[in-house]
Tab-separated table of C-alpha atoms and ligand atoms in Angstrom:
chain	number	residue	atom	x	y	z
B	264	UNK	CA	27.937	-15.917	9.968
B	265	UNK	CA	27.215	-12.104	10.116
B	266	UNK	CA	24.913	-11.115	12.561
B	267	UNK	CA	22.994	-8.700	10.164
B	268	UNK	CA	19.275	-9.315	9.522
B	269	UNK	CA	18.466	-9.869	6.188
B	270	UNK	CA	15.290	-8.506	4.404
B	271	UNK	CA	13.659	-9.256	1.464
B	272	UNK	CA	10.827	-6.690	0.414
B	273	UNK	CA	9.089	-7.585	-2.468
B	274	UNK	CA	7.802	-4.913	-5.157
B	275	UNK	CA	10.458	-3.041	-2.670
B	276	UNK	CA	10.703	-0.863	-5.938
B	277	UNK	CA	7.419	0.756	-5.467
B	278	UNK	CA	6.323	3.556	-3.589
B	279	UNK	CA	5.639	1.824	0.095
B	280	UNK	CA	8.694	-0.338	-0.560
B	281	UNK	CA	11.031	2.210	-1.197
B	282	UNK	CA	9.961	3.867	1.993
B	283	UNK	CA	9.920	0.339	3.893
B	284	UNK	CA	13.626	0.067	1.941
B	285	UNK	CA	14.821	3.133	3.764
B	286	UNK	CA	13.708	2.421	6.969
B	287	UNK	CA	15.117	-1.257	7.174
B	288	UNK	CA	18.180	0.165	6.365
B	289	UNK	CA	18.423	3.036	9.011
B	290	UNK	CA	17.565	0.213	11.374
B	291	UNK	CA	20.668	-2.263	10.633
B	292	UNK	CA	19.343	-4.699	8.167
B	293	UNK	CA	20.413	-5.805	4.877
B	294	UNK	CA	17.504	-5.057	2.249
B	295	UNK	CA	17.199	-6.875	-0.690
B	296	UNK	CA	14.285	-5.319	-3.101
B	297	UNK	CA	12.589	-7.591	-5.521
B	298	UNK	CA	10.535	-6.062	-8.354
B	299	UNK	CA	9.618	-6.448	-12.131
B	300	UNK	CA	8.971	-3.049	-12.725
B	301	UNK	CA	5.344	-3.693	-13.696
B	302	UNK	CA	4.337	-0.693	-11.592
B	303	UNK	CA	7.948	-0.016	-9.009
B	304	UNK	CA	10.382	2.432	-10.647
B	305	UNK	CA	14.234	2.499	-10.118
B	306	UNK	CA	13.790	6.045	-9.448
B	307	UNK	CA	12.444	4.746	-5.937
B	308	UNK	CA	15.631	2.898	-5.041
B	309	UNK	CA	18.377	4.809	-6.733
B	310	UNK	CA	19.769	6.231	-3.819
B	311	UNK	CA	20.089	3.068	-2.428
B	312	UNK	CA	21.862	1.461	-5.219
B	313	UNK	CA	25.153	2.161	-3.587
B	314	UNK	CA	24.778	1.212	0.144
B	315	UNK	CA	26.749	-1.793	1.067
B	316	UNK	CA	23.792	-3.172	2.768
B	317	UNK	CA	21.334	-2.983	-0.267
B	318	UNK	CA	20.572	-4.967	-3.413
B	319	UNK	CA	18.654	-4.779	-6.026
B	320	UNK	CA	16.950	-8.395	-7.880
B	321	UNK	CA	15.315	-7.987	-10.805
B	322	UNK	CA	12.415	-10.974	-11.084
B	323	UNK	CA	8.760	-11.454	-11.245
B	324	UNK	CA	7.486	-13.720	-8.277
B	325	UNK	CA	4.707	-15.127	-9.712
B	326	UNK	CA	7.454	-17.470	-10.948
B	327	UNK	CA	9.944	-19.340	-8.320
B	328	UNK	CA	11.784	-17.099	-6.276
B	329	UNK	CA	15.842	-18.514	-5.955
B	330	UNK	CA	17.332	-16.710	-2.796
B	331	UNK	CA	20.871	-17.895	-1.589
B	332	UNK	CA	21.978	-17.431	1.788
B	333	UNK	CA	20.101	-16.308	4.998
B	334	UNK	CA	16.506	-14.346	4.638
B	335	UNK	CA	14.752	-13.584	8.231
B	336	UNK	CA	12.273	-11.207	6.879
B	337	UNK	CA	10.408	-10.734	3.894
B	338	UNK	CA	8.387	-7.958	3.297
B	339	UNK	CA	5.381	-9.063	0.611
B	340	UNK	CA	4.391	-5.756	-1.020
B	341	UNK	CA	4.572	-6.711	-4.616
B	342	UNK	CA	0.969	-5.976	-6.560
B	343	UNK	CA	-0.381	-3.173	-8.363
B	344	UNK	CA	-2.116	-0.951	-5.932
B	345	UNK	CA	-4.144	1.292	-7.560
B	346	UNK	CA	-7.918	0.653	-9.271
B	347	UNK	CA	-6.020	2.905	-12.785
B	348	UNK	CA	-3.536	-0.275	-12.373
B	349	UNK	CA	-5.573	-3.220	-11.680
B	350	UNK	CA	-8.234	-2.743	-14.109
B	351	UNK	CA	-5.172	-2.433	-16.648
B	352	UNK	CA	-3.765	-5.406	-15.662
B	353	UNK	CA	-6.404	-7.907	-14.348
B	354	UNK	CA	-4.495	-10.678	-15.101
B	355	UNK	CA	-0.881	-9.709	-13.382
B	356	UNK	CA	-3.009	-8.296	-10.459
B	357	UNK	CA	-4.125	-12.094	-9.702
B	358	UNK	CA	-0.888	-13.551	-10.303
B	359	UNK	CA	1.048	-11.370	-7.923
B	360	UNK	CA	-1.318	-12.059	-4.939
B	361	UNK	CA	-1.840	-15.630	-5.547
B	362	UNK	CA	1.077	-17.450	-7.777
B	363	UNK	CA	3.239	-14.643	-6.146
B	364	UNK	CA	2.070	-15.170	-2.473
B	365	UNK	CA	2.664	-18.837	-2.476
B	366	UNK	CA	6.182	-18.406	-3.955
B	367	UNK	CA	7.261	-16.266	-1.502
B	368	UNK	CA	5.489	-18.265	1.429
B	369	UNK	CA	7.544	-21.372	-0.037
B	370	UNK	CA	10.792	-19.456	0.409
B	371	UNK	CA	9.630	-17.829	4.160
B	372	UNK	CA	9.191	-21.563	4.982
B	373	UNK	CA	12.684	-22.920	3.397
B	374	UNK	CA	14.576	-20.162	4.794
B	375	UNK	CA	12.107	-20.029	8.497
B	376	UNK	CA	11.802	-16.293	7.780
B	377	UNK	CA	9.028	-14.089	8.928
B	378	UNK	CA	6.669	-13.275	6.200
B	379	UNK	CA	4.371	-10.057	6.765
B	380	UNK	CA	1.702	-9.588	4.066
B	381	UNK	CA	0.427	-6.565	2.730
B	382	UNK	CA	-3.176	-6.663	2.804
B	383	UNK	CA	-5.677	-3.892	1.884
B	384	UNK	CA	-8.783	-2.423	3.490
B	385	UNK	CA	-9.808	-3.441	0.103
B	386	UNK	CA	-10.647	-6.948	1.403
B	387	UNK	CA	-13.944	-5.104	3.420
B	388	UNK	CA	-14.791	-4.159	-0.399
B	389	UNK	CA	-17.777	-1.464	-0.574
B	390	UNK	CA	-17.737	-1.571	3.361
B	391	UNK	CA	-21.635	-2.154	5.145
B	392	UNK	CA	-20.149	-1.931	8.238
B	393	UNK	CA	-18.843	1.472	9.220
B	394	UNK	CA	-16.255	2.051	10.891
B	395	UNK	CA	-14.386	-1.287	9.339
B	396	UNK	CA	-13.274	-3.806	11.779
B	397	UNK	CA	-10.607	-6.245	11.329
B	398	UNK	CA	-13.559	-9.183	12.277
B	399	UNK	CA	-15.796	-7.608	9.649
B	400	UNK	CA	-15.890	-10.269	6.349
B	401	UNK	CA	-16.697	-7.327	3.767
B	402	UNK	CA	-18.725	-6.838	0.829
B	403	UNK	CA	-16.820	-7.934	-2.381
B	404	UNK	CA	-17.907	-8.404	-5.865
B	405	UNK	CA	-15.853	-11.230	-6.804
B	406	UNK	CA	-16.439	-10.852	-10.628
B	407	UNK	CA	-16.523	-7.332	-11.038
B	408	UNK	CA	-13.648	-5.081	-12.082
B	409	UNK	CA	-12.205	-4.629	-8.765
B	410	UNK	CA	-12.502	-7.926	-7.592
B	411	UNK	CA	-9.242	-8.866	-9.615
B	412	UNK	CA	-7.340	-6.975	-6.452
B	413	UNK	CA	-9.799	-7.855	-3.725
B	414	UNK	CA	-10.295	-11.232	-4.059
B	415	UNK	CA	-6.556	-11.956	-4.821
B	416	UNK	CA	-5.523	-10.006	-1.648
B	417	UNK	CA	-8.376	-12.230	0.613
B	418	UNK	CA	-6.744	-15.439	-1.178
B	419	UNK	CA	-3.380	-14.465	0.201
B	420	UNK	CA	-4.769	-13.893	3.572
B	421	UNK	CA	-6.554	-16.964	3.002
B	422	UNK	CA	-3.030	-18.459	1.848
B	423	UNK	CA	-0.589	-16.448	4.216
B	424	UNK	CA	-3.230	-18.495	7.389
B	425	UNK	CA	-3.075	-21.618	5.943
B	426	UNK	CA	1.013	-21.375	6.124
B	427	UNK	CA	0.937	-20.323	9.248
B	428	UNK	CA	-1.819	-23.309	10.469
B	429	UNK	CA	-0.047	-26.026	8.765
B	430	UNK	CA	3.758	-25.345	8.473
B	431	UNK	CA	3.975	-23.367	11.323
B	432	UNK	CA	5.386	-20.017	9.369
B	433	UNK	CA	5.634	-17.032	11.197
B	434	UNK	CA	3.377	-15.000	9.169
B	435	UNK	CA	1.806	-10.929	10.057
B	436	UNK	CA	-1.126	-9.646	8.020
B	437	UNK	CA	-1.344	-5.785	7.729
B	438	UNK	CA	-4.441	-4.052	5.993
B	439	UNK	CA	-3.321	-0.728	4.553
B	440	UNK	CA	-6.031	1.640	4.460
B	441	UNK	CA	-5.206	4.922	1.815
B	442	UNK	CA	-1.558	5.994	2.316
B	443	UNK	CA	-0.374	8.896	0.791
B	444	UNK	CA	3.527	10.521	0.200
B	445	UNK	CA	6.488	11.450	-1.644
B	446	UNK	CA	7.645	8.747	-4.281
B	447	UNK	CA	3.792	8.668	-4.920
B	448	UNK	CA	3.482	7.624	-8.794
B	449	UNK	CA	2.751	10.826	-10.511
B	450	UNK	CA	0.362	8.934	-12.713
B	451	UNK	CA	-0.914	6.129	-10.949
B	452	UNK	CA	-4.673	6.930	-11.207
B	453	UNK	CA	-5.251	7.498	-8.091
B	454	UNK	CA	-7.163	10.695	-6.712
B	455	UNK	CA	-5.020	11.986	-4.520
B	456	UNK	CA	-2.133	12.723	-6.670
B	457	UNK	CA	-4.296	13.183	-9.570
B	458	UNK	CA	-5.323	16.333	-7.952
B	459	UNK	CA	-1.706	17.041	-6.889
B	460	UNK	CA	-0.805	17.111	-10.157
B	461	UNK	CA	-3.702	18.634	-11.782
B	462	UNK	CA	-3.485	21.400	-9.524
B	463	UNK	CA	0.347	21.972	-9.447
B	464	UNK	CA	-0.292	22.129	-13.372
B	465	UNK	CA	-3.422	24.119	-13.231
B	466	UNK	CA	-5.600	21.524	-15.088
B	467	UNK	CA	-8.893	20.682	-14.204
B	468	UNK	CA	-9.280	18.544	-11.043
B	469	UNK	CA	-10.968	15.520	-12.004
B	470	UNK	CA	-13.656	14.778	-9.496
B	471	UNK	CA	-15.660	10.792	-10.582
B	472	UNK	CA	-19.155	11.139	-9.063
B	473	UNK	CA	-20.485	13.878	-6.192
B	474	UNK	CA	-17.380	13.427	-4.472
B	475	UNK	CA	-19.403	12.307	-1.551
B	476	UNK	CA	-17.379	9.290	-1.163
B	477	UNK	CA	-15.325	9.090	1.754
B	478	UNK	CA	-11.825	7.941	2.848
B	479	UNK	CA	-9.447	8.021	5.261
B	480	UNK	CA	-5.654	9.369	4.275
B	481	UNK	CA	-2.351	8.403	6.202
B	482	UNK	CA	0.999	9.531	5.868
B	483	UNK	CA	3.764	7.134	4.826
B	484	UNK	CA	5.951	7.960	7.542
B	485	UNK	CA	2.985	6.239	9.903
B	486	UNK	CA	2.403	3.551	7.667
B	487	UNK	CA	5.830	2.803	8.005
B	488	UNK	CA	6.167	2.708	11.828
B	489	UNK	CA	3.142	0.986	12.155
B	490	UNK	CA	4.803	-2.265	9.874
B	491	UNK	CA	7.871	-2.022	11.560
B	492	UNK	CA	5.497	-2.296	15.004
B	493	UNK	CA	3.309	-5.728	13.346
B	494	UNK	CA	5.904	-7.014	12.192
B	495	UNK	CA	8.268	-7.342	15.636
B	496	UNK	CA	4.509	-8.105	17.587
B	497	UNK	CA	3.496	-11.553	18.467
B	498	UNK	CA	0.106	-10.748	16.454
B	499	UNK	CA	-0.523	-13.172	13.473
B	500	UNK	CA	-4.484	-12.550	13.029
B	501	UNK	CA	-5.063	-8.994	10.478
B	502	UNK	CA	-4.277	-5.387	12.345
B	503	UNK	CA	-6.189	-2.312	9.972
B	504	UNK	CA	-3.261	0.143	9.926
B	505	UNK	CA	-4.715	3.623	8.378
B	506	UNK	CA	-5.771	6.974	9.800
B	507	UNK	CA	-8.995	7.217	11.079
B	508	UNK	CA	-10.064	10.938	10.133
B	509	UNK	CA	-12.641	10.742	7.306
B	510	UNK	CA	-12.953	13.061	4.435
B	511	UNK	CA	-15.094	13.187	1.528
B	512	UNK	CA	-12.992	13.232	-2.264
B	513	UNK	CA	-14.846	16.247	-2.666
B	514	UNK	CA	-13.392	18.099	0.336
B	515	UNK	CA	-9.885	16.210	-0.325
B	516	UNK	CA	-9.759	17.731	-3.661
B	517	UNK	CA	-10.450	21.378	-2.523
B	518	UNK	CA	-7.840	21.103	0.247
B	519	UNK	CA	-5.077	20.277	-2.190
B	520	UNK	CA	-6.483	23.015	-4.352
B	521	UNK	CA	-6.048	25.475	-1.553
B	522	UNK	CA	-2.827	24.171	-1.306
B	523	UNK	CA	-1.521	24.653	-4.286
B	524	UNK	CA	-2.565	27.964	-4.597
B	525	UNK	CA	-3.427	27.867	-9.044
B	526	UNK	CA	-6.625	28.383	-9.894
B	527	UNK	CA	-7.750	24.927	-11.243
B	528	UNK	CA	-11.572	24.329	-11.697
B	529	UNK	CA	-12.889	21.334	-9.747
B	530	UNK	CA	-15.024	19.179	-12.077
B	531	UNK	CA	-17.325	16.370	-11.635
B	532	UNK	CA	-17.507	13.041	-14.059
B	533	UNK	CA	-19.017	10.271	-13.970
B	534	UNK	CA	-17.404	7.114	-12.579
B	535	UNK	CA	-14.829	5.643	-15.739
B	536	UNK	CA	-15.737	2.300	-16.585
B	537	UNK	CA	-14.407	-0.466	-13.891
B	538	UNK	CA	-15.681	1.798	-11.460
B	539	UNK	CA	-18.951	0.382	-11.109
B	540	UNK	CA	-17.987	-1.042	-7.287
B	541	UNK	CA	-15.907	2.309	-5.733
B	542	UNK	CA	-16.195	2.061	-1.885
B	543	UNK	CA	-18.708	4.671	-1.042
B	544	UNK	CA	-17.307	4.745	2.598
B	545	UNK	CA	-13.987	3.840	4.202
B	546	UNK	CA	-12.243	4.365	7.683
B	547	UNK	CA	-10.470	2.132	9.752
B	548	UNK	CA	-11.283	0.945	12.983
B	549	UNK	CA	-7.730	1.207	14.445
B	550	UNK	CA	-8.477	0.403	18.189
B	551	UNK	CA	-6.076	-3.286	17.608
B	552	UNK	CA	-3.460	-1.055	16.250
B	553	UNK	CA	-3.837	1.159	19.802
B	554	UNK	CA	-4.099	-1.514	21.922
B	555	UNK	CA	-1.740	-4.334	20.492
B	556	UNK	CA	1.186	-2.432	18.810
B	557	UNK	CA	0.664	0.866	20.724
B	558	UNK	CA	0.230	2.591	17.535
B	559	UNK	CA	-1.041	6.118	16.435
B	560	UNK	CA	-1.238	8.003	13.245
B	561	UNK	CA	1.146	10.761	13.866
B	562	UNK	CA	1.108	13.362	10.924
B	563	UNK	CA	-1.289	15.619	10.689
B	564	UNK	CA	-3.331	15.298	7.043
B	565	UNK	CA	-2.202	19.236	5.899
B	566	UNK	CA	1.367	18.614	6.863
B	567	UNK	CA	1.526	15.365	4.995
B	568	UNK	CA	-0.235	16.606	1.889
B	569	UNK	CA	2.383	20.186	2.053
B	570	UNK	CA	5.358	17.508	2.197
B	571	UNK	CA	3.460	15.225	-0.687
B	572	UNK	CA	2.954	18.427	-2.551
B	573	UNK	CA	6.719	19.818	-2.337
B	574	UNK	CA	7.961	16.053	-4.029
B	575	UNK	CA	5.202	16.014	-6.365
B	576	UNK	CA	6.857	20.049	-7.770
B	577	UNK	CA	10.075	18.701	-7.926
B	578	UNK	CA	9.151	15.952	-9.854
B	579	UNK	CA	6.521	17.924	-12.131
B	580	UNK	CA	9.277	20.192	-13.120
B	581	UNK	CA	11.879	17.553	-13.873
G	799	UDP	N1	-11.211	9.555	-7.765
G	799	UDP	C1	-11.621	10.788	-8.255
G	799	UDP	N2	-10.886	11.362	-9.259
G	799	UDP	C2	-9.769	10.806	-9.767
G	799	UDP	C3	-9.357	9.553	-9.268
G	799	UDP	C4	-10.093	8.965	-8.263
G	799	UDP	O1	-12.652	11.338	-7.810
G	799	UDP	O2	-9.155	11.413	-10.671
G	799	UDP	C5	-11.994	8.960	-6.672
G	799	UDP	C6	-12.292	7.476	-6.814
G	799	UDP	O3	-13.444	7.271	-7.578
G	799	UDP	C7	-12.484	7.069	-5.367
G	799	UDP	C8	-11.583	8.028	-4.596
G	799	UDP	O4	-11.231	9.067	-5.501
G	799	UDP	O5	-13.817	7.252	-4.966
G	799	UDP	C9	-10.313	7.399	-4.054
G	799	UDP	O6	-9.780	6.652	-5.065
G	799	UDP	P1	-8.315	6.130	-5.190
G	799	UDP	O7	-8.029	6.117	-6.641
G	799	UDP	O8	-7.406	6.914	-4.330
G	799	UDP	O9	-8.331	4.621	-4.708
G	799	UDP	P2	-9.266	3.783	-3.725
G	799	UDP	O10	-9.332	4.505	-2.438
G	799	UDP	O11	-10.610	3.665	-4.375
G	799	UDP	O12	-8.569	2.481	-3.639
């Protein structure tokens, strides 16, 4: 048998599993991306398409996942990730994180692969403890708009622990707090590249509220390292991986502005419908990244958004 780890990322078709695609690769594995296309592009992968250590499975995991051969890894990023998404598609958004999160659970404990679970600082909900804490509970509305994504991403914590208590499944939970990067859907919803492209096109940025809201904005590139770091830990209990330096939207939006140079007007709406529970506040507390993994954002928020902004042109143009 070939001594090549083999990983399976699902929704590897997206934007944080295409990156996760290309690291896996440069480090030796063999990838295998799963995806439906719900919200993942082949765009994302298409470069890959040809390597001799990647392949590409079309399926949906909410329903049984078939996987021949040897799996030591699977990387569980399929869900829609962005509020635009979720409040489109409520009922997918469960699915994924529950039906989906079981199936591929089953398969890390038929094949005795390492499952690693991509969480969301979204579980802390409209946070009332500031900075958030992987031992804080959160503040969730379970039957509001938002709580289609929230509560299905606590079940598969809930889920991903119970595997691990009763089977014995090597399981990692990661919280991803805002992440930000090339490959980024162009129309996802989302502010930050709703401002990229509003101001690379000179429309009007689209500001919902004051703008006083707050988050916290990493680079892929650290994302990434930080996953590769949980996932080859010991650490089975939730790590927050996310930059720590808080912005308002307000002050996000006039940075990328800057950026781009056009002369956009920055205007203010009220929040769309579904919005009723937007986080007001949100930075991560990343002192068990530091001290477990040995982790640190790297990327400095002006360099990332200049690299963001360069991919977003390209693909604005195309
Ligand atoms: N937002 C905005 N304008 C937009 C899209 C989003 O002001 O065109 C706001 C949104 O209300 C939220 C913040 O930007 O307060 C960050 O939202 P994002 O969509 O990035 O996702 P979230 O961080 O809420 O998961």
């Amino acid at each position: 048998m070939s001594d090549i780890p083999v990983t399976l990322i699902t929704g590897g078709a997206g934007f944080l599993g295409s990156h996760l695609s290309d690291r896996f690769l440069a480090e030796g594995h063999k990838v295998v991306v799963m995806d439906n296309f719900l919200t993942g592009s082949r765009e994302n992968i298409e470069q890959l398409l040809d390597h001799p250590r990647f392949e590409l499975i079309e399926h949906d995991i909410t329903r049984y996942i078939d996987f021949p051969g040897r799996l030591d890894y699977i990387l569980h990023f399929a869900s829609p990730a962005s509020p635009a998404d979720y409040l489109q598609m409520p009922i997918q958004t469960l699915k994924v994180s529950s039906l989906g999160t079981h199936n591929a659970l089953g398969l890390a404990l038929a094949k005795g692969a390492r499952l690693l679970l991509s969480s969301t600082s979204e579980v802390y909900g409209d946070p009332l403890e500031h900075p958030q804490k992987e031992s804080y509970w959160g503040n969730v509305n379970p039957i509001g708009y938002r709580g289609v994504y929230d509560e299905a991403k606590r079940f598969a914590e809930a889920m991903v622990m119970a595997y691990h208590r009763t089977h014995g499944v090597e399981t990692r939970i990661v919280r991803i707090f805002n992440t930000y990067g090339p490959r980024m859907r162009l129309d996802d919803g989302r502010g930050l590249p709703n401002f990229m492209r509003q101001g690379i096109l000179g429309e009007d940025i689209t500001i919902y509220g004051d703008g006083s809201q707050t988050r916290s904005f990493q680079f892929v590139s650290d994302l990434v390292d930080g996953l590769w770091l949980l996932l080859m830990s010991d650490e089975v209990m939730p790590v927050n991986i996310g930059n720590p330096v808080e912005i308002s939207i307000k002050h996000l939006a006039e940075e990328i502005l800057q950026l781009t140079g056009n002369k956009s007007t920055i205007t203010y709406q009220p929040l769309p419908a579904g919005f009723e529970d937007d986080p007001k506040i949100r930075q991560p507390d990343t002192t068990r990244a530091r001290t477990l993994l040995g982790w640190e954002p790297r990327v400095d928020r002006l360099d990332g958004l200049r690299a963001t902004l360069d991919d977003f042109r390209v693909r604005l143009e195309q």
